[in-house]
mmCIF file of C-alpha atoms in Angstrom:
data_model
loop_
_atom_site.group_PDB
_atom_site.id
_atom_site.type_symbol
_atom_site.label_atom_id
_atom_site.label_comp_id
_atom_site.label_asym_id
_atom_site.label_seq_id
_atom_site.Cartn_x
_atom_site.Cartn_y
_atom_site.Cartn_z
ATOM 1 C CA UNK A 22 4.316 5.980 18.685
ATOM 2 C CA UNK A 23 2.516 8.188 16.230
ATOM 3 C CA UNK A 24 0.961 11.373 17.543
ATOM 4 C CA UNK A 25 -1.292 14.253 15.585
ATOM 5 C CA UNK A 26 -2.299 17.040 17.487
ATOM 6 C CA UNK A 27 -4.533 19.461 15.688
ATOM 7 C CA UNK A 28 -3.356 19.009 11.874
ATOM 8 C CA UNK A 29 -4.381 21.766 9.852
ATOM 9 C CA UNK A 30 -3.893 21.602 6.317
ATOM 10 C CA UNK A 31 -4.979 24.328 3.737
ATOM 11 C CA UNK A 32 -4.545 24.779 -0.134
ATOM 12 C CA UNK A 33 -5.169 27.214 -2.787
ATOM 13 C CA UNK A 34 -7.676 28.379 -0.319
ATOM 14 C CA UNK A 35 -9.559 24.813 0.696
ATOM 15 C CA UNK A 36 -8.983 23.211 4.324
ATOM 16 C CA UNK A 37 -7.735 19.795 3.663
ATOM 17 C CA UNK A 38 -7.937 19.014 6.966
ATOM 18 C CA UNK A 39 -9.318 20.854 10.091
ATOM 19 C CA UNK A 40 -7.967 19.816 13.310
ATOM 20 C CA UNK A 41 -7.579 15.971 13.295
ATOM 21 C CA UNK A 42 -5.531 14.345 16.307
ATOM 22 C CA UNK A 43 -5.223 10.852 17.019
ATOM 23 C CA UNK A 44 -2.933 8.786 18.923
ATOM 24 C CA UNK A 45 -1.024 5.708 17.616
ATOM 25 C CA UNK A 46 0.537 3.350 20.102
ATOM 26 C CA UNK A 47 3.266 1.223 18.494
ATOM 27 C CA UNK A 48 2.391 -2.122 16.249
ATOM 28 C CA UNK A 49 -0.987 -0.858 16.036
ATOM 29 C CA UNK A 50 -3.234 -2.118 12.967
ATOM 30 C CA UNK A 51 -5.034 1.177 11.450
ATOM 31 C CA UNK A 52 -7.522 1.174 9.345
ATOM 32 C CA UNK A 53 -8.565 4.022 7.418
ATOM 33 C CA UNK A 54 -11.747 4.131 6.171
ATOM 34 C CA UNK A 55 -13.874 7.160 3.518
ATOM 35 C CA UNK A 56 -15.311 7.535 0.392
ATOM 36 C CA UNK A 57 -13.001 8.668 -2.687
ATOM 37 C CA UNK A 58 -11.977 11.828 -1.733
ATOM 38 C CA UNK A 59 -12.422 11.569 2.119
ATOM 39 C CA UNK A 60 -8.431 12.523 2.678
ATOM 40 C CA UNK A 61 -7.307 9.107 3.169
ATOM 41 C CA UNK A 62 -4.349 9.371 1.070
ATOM 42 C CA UNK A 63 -3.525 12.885 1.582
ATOM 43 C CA UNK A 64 -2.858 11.666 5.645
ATOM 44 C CA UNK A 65 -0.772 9.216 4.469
ATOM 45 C CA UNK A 66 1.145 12.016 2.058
ATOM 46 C CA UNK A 67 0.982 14.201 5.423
ATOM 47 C CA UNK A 68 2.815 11.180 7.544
ATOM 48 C CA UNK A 69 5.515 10.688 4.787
ATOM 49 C CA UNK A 70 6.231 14.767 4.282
ATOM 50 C CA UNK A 71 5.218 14.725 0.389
ATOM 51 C CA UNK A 72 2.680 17.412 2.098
ATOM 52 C CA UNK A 73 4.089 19.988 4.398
ATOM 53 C CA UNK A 74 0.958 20.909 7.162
ATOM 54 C CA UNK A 75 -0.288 24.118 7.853
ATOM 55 C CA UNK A 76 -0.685 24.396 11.664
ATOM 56 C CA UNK A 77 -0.452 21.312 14.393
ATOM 57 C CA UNK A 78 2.414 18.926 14.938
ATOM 58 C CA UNK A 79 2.383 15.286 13.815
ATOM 59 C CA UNK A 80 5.304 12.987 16.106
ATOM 60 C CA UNK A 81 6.888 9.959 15.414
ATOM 61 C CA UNK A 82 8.438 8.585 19.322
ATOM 62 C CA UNK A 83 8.062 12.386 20.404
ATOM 63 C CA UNK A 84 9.941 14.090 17.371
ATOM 64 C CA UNK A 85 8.450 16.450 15.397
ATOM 65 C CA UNK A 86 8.726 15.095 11.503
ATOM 66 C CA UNK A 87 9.539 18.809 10.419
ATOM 67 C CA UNK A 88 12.637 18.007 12.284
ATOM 68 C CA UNK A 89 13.725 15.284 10.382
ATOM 69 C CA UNK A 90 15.401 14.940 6.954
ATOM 70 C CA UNK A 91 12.529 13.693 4.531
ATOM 71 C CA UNK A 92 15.056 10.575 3.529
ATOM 72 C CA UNK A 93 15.397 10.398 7.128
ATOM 73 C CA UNK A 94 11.524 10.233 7.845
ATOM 74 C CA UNK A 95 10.657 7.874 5.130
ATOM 75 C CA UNK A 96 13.129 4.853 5.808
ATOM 76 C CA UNK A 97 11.043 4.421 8.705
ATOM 77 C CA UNK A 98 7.939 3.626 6.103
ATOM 78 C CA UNK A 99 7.248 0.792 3.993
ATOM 79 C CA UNK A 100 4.388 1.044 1.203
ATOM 80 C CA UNK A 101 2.574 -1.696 -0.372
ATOM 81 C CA UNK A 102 0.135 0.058 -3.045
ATOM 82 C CA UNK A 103 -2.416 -1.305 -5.590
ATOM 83 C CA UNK A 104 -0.609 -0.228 -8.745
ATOM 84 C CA UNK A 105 2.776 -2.418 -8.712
ATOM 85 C CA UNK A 106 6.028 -0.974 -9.671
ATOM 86 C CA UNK A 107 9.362 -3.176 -11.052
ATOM 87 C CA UNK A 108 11.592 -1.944 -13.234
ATOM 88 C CA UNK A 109 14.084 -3.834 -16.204
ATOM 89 C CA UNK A 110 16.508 -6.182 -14.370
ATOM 90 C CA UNK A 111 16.211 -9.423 -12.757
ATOM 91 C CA UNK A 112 13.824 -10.414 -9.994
ATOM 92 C CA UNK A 113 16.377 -10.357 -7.510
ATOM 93 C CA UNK A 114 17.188 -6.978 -8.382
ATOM 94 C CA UNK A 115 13.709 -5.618 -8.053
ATOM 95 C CA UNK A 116 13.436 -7.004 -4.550
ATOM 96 C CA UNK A 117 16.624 -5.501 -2.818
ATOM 97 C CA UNK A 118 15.574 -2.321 -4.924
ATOM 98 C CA UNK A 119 15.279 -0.578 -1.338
ATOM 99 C CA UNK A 120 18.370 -2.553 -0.473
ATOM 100 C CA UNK A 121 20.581 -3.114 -2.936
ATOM 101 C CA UNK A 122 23.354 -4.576 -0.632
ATOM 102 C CA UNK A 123 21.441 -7.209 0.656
ATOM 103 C CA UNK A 124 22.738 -10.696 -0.125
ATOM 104 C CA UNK A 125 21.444 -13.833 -2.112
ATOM 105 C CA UNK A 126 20.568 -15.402 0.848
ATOM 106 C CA UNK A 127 18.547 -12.303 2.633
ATOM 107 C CA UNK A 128 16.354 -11.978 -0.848
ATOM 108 C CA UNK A 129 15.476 -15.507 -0.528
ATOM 109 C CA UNK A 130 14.898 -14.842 3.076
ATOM 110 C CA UNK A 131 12.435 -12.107 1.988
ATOM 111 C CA UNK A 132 10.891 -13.624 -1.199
ATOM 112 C CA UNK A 133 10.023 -16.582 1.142
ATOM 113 C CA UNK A 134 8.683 -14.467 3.788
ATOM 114 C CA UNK A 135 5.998 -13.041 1.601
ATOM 115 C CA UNK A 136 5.326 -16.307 -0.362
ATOM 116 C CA UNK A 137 6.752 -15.782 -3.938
ATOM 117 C CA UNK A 138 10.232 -17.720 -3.591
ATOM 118 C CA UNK A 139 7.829 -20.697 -4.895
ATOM 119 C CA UNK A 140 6.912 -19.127 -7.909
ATOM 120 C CA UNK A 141 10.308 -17.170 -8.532
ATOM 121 C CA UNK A 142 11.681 -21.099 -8.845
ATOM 122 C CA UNK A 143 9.786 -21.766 -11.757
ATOM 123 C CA UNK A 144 11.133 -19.256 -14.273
ATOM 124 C CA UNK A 145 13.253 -20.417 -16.307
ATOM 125 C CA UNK A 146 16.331 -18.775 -14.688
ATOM 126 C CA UNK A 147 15.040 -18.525 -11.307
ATOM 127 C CA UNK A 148 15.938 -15.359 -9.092
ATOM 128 C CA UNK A 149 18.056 -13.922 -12.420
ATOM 129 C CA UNK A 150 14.843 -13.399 -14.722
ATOM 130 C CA UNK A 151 15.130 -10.572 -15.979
ATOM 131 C CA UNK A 152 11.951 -8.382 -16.408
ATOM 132 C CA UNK A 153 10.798 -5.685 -19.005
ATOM 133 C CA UNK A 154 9.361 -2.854 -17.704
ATOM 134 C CA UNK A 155 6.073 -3.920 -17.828
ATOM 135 C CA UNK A 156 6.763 -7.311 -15.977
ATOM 136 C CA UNK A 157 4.469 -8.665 -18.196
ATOM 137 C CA UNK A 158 5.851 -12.492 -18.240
ATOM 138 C CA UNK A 159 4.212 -12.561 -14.370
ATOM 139 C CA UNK A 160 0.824 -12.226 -13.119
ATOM 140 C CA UNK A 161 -0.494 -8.945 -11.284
ATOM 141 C CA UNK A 162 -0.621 -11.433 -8.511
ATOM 142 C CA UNK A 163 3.189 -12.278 -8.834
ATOM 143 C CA UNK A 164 3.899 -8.715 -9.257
ATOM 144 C CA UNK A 165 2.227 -7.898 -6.264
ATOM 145 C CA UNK A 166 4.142 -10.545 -3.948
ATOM 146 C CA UNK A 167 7.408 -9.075 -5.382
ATOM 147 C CA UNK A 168 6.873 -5.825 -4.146
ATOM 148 C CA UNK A 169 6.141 -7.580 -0.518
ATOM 149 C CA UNK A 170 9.215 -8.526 -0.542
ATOM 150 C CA UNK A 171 10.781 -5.604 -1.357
ATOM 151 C CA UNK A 172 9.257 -4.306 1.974
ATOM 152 C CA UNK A 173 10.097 -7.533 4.019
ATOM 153 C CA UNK A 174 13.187 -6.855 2.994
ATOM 154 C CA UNK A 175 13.816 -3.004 4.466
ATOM 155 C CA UNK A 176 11.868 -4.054 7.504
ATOM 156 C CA UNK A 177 10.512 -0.975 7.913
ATOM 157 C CA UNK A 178 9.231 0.243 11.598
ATOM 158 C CA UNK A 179 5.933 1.591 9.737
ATOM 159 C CA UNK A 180 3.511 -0.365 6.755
ATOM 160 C CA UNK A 181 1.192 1.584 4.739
ATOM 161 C CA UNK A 182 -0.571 -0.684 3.070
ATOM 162 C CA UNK A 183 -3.568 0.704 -0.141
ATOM 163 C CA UNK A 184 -5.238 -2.850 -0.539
ATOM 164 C CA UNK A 185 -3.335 -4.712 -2.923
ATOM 165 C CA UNK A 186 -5.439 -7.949 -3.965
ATOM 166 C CA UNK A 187 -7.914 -5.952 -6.856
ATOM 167 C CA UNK A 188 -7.748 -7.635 -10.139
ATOM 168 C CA UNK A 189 -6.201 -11.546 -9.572
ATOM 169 C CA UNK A 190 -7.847 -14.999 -8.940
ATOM 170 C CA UNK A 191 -8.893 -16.025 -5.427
ATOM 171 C CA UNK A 192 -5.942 -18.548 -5.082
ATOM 172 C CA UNK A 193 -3.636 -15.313 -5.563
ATOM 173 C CA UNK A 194 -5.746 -13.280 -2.963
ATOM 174 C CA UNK A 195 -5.562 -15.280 -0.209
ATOM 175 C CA UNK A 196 -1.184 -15.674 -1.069
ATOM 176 C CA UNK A 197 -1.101 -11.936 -1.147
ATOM 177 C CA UNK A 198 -3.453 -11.780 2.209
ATOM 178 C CA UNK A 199 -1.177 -14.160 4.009
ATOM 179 C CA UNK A 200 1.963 -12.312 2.743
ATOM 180 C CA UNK A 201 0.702 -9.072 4.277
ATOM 181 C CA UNK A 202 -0.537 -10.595 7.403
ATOM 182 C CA UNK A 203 3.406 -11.700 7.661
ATOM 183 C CA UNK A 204 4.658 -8.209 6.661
ATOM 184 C CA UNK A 205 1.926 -6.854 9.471
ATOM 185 C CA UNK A 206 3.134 -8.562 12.519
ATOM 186 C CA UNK A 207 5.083 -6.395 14.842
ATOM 187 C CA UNK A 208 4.845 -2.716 12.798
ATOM 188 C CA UNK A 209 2.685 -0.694 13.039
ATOM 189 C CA UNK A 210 0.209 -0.832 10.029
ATOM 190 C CA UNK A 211 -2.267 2.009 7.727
ATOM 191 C CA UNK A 212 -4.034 0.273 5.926
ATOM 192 C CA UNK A 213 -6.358 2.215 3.326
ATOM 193 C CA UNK A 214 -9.572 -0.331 3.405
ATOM 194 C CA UNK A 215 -11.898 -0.500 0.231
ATOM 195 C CA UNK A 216 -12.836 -3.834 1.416
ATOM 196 C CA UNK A 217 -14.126 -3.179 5.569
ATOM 197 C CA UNK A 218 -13.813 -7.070 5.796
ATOM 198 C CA UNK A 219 -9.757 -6.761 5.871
ATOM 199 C CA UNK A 220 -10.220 -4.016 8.766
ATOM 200 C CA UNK A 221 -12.173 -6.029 11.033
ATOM 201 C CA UNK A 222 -9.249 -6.736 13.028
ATOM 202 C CA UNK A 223 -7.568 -3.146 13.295
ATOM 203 C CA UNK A 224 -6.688 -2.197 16.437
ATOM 204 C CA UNK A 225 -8.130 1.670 15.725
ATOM 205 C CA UNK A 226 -10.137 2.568 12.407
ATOM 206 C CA UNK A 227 -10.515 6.199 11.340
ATOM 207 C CA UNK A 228 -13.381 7.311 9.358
ATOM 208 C CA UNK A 229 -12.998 10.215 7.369
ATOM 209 C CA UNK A 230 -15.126 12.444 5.704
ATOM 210 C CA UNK A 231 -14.051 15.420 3.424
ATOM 211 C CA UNK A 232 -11.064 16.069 5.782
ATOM 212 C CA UNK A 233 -12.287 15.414 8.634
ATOM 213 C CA UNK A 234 -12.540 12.338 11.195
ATOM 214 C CA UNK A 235 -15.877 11.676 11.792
ATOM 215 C CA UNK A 236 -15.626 8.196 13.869
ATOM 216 C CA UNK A 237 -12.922 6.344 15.454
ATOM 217 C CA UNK A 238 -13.212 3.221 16.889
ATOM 218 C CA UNK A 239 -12.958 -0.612 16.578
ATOM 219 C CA UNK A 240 -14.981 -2.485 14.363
ATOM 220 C CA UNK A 241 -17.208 -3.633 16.833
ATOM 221 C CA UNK A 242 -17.942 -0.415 18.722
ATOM 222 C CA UNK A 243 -18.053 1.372 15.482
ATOM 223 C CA UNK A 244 -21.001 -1.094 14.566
ATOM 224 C CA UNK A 245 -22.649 -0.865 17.711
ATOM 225 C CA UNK A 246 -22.986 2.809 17.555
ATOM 226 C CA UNK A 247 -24.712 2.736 13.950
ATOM 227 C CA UNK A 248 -22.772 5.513 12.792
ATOM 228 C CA UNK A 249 -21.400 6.215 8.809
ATOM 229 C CA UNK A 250 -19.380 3.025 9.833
ATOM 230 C CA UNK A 251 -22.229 1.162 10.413
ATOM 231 C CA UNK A 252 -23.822 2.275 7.082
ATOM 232 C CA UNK A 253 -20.929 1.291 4.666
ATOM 233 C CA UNK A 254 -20.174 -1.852 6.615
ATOM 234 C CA UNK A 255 -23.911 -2.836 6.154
ATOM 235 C CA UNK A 256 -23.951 -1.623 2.866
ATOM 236 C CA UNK A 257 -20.896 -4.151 1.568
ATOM 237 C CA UNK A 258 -22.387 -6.958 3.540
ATOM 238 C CA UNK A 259 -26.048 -6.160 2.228
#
């Protein structure tokens, strides 16, 4: 369980945020919802302690985070962001990056799980292509399912999830969707929504707006009440 109870965050002056609280009960699908700028990311740096708060408490199971070591807090989180990282070594390497004692078998375990061992079998050498540090001899599709199994493989109590399916064909979009649906089940789940169609489902979706939640709600009462919600779901769907 996730709790924030009246997060105040100030800097240089500026209130970041003003008194959000919200409750997260656990394997809970989030969606977080805002125009550029709305303080959707700097929650998620507040949740992960790469922002320290000003006033307020946020809990993970009833322990304050300012309690806990910041390696501590942030084995607990998995991220899956738009802009893909791998660095020079083989595939294999890349995905136990988080793990790097896992065995052969539990990387296959995890490339499977999020629907790349298919395409790591046609390289040339398999798992033990090596990559440049561009990656560049995969797709930003393929990229992007290698870094979902980097997560698989930590298993990771918490997902926070910055839609990853910009910039690839619609076959790819729909193996990255499934992948992530996968990684989803049983964690609890941020996910920062550009698209409101991936949301629809969420269990709880926060609206924010310069620092502040405006709405909070599920999709359909968040519709039905014809709020800012409303307006940008409308407005994609136009």
């Amino acid at each position: 369980m996730i709790s924030l109870d009246n997060l105040t965050v100030s800097y240089g002056g500026w209130t970041l945020f003003d008194n959000i609280s919200f409750l997260i009960n656990p394997k809970d699908r989030i969606g977080l919802v805002g125009r550029n700028g709305a303080g959707k990311t700097t929650l998620i740096n507040l949740l992960m302690r790469f922002y320290e708060i000003g006033g307020g408490t946020i809990l993970l199971d009833g322990v304050d985070t300012r309690s806990l070591s910041r390696a501590g807090l942030r084995q607990a989180f998995g991220m899956v962001l738009q802009d893909t990282w791998l660095f020079e070594g083989t595939i294999a390497e890349n995905i136990a990056y988080g793990k790097p004692d896992a065995s052969r078998e539990e990387i296959i375990a995890a490339a499977k799980a999020a629907r790349a061992d298919f395409f790591i079998r046609t390289l040339p050498k398999g798992y033990d292509t090596v990559l440049g540090s561009d990656a560049e001899t995969i797709s930003a599709g393929q990229r992007q399912l290698l870094t979902i199994a980097r997560v698989m493989l930590c298993d990771p109590a918490i997902l926070i999830l910055d839609e990853a399916t910009s910039s690839v064909d619609t076959r790819t979009e729909m193996e990255i969707s499934l992948a992530m649906n996968t990684l989803m089940k049983g964690r609890t789940s941020f996910v920062i929504a550009h698209r409101l169609s991936t949301i629809v489902d969420a269990d709880l979706i926060l609206v924010m707006q310069n620092g502040t939640i405006i709405e909070q709600g599920n999709h359909k009462r968040l519709l039905e009440s014809g709020g800012a919600y409303a307006e940008l779901y409308n407005s994609q769907f136009a």
